[in-house]
Tab-separated table of C-alpha atoms in Angstrom:
chain	number	residue	atom	x	y	z
A	108	LYS	CA	-50.315	52.502	16.504
A	109	ILE	CA	-48.552	49.630	17.859
A	110	ASP	CA	-50.768	49.430	21.175
A	111	GLU	CA	-53.654	49.520	18.740
A	112	ALA	CA	-52.673	46.761	16.474
A	113	LYS	CA	-51.943	44.491	19.754
A	114	LYS	CA	-55.269	45.403	21.157
A	115	GLU	CA	-57.360	44.460	17.823
A	116	ALA	CA	-55.051	41.208	17.639
A	117	GLU	CA	-56.146	40.428	21.352
A	118	LYS	CA	-60.041	40.785	20.338
A	119	ARG	CA	-59.876	38.684	17.498
A	120	ALA	CA	-57.857	35.959	19.597
A	121	LYS	CA	-60.743	36.073	21.956
A	122	MET	CA	-63.449	36.133	19.020
A	123	LEU	CA	-61.744	33.070	17.552
A	124	GLU	CA	-61.390	31.084	21.082
A	125	GLU	CA	-65.167	31.849	21.605
A	126	LEU	CA	-65.825	30.572	18.128
A	127	ASP	CA	-63.669	27.372	18.520
A	128	ALA	CA	-65.396	26.555	21.899
A	129	GLN	CA	-69.166	27.195	20.291
A	130	PHE	CA	-68.597	24.554	17.760
A	131	GLY	CA	-65.841	22.464	19.451
A	132	VAL	CA	-63.123	22.702	17.086
A	133	SER	CA	-60.878	22.261	19.872
A	134	GLU	CA	-62.089	19.088	21.043
A	135	VAL	CA	-61.630	17.759	17.357
A	136	VAL	CA	-58.246	19.096	17.415
A	137	GLU	CA	-57.413	17.388	20.966
A	138	SER	CA	-59.107	14.079	19.619
A	139	GLU	CA	-56.621	14.119	16.636
A	140	LYS	CA	-53.648	14.627	18.332
A	141	ARG	CA	-54.435	11.779	20.790
A	142	GLU	CA	-55.242	9.458	17.825
A	143	LYS	CA	-51.977	10.474	16.207
A	144	MET	CA	-49.940	9.790	19.815
A	145	ARG	CA	-51.697	6.250	20.159
A	146	GLN	CA	-50.940	5.279	16.209
A	147	LYS	CA	-47.314	6.555	17.098
A	148	TYR	CA	-44.720	3.991	15.303
A	149	SER	CA	-43.003	1.659	17.889
A	150	GLU	CA	-41.229	-1.258	18.183
A	151	ARG	CA	-44.088	-3.295	17.903
A	152	ASP	CA	-44.351	-2.366	14.342
A	153	LEU	CA	-40.524	-3.672	13.388
A	154	LYS	CA	-41.378	-7.147	14.994
A	155	GLY	CA	-40.345	-9.306	12.031
A	156	LEU	CA	-38.265	-7.120	9.975
A	157	THR	CA	-35.141	-8.608	8.774
A	158	VAL	CA	-32.012	-6.819	9.199
A	159	GLU	CA	-29.484	-7.641	6.438
A	160	HIS	CA	-26.564	-7.516	8.852
A	161	ASP	CA	-24.588	-9.762	11.108
A	162	LEU	CA	-25.807	-9.194	14.866
A	163	ASP	CA	-22.167	-9.068	15.972
A	164	SER	CA	-21.643	-6.348	13.625
A	165	PHE	CA	-23.537	-3.870	15.947
A	166	MET	CA	-21.908	-2.330	19.039
A	167	GLU	CA	-23.250	-2.075	22.098
A	168	GLU	CA	-24.048	1.560	23.573
A	169	ARG	CA	-23.881	2.872	19.954
A	170	THR	CA	-26.989	3.944	18.106
A	171	THR	CA	-27.042	2.637	14.480
A	172	ILE	CA	-29.697	3.803	11.925
A	173	LEU	CA	-31.489	1.386	9.743
A	174	THR	CA	-33.173	2.264	6.514
A	175	LEU	CA	-35.235	0.271	4.291
A	176	LYS	CA	-33.091	-1.604	1.434
A	177	ASP	CA	-33.717	-0.376	-2.074
A	178	LYS	CA	-35.943	-2.615	-4.152
A	179	GLY	CA	-38.066	-2.567	-7.245
A	180	VAL	CA	-41.551	-1.220	-7.169
A	181	LEU	CA	-42.974	-4.345	-8.059
A	182	ASP	CA	-40.872	-6.684	-5.945
A	183	GLU	CA	-42.723	-8.912	-3.575
A	184	ASP	CA	-40.015	-9.390	-1.324
A	185	GLU	CA	-40.123	-8.657	2.324
A	186	ASP	CA	-38.806	-5.583	3.642
A	187	VAL	CA	-35.219	-5.732	4.559
A	188	LEU	CA	-33.176	-2.867	6.935
A	189	VAL	CA	-29.921	-1.888	6.241
A	190	ASN	CA	-27.216	0.552	7.205
A	191	VAL	CA	-25.605	2.324	4.357
A	192	ASN	CA	-22.298	2.848	6.325
A	193	MET	CA	-21.969	-0.642	7.227
A	194	LEU	CA	-22.821	-1.823	3.630
A	195	ASP	CA	-19.978	0.428	2.405
A	196	ASN	CA	-17.769	-1.156	5.203
A	197	GLU	CA	-18.590	-4.781	4.042
A	198	ARG	CA	-18.007	-3.863	0.217
A	199	TYR	CA	-14.396	-2.502	1.415
A	200	ARG	CA	-13.626	-5.433	3.245
A	201	LYS	CA	-14.583	-7.577	0.131
A	202	SER	CA	-12.417	-5.453	-2.276
A	203	VAL	CA	-9.489	-5.834	0.197
A	204	GLU	CA	-10.361	-9.817	0.416
A	205	ASN	CA	-10.479	-10.051	-3.517
A	206	LYS	CA	-7.330	-8.237	-3.796
A	207	LYS	CA	-5.536	-10.400	-1.650
A	208	LYS	CA	-6.882	-13.687	-3.299
A	209	LYS	CA	-4.541	-15.632	-5.180
A	210	ILE	CA	-5.217	-17.899	-8.155
A	211	LEU	CA	-7.391	-20.807	-7.515
A	212	TYR	CA	-5.794	-23.308	-9.523
A	213	ASN	CA	-5.299	-26.714	-7.809
A	214	ALA	CA	-3.902	-29.411	-10.353
A	215	TYR	CA	-4.537	-32.249	-8.192
A	216	GLU	CA	-8.220	-31.176	-6.957
A	217	ASP	CA	-8.078	-32.640	-3.585
A	218	ASP	CA	-10.961	-30.876	-2.640
A	219	GLU	CA	-13.372	-32.835	-4.702
A	220	PHE	CA	-13.479	-35.508	-1.818
A	221	ASP	CA	-14.947	-34.797	1.657
A	222	GLU	CA	-13.507	-36.091	4.852
A	223	PHE	CA	-15.248	-39.568	4.373
A	224	GLY	CA	-14.064	-40.211	1.044
A	225	ASN	CA	-17.105	-39.633	-0.661
A	226	PRO	CA	-17.084	-37.347	-3.790
A	227	LYS	CA	-18.380	-33.583	-3.449
A	228	GLU	CA	-20.959	-32.276	-5.540
A	229	LYS	CA	-19.237	-29.408	-7.574
A	230	SER	CA	-20.336	-27.166	-10.059
A	231	LEU	CA	-18.340	-26.617	-13.025
A	232	LEU	CA	-16.545	-23.415	-12.765
A	233	SER	CA	-16.863	-23.590	-8.860
A	234	LYS	CA	-14.793	-20.360	-8.241
A	235	TYR	CA	-17.400	-17.989	-9.818
A	236	ASP	CA	-20.254	-19.318	-7.839
A	237	GLU	CA	-20.570	-16.435	-5.603
A	238	GLU	CA	-20.431	-13.840	-8.418
A	239	ILE	CA	-23.646	-16.303	-10.007
A	240	ASN	CA	-25.475	-16.770	-6.858
A	241	GLY	CA	-24.497	-13.935	-5.090
A	242	ALA	CA	-22.642	-13.302	-1.960
A	243	LYS	CA	-24.010	-15.130	1.254
A	244	LYS	CA	-24.869	-12.245	3.603
A	245	ASP	CA	-25.702	-12.774	7.364
A	246	SER	CA	-29.137	-11.338	8.627
A	247	PHE	CA	-31.547	-11.663	11.486
A	248	LYS	CA	-34.966	-10.852	12.179
A	249	ILE	CA	-36.058	-8.369	14.735
A	250	GLY	CA	-38.092	-9.628	17.911
A	251	TYR	CA	-37.300	-13.105	17.668
A	252	ASP	CA	-34.795	-15.469	19.535
A	253	ASN	CA	-31.534	-14.602	17.607
A	254	ALA	CA	-30.014	-18.152	17.971
A	255	ILE	CA	-33.041	-19.516	15.968
A	256	GLU	CA	-33.440	-16.585	13.533
A	257	ARG	CA	-29.897	-15.966	12.262
A	258	LYS	CA	-29.253	-17.286	9.152
A	259	GLN	CA	-26.970	-16.836	5.839
A	260	ALA	CA	-29.072	-15.892	2.936
């Protein structure tokens, strides 16, 4: 019984191969495979994407997986790459800094003049500027000279 089933399977396989050869199906499959390999995602596709981490935070000899940052569907902003673990570490460091901060009250307000004696422009509640405007984040663009493209956004 088993031998008969094997023989039938071999016959069917040969018959299907002959049909493929007659109709050229194997050529179509091969051409699709070649096309997929040609369109493979590569580093040239990443050129110009922004990474929302400081370049120094990446360790050499270590692989870091970056994913697209979440954003609204209708947002027209450019795509940004982030690493979730690095974001968690940054959030943890920020919370530790906030716990260490002391009261920022300065009765004499010496900070209202710069080193040349000119008055500095200051917002009304300057200690809340970071919460209102958002924290400054270091970023860089892939594929460009990092000295030029590094910026605080």
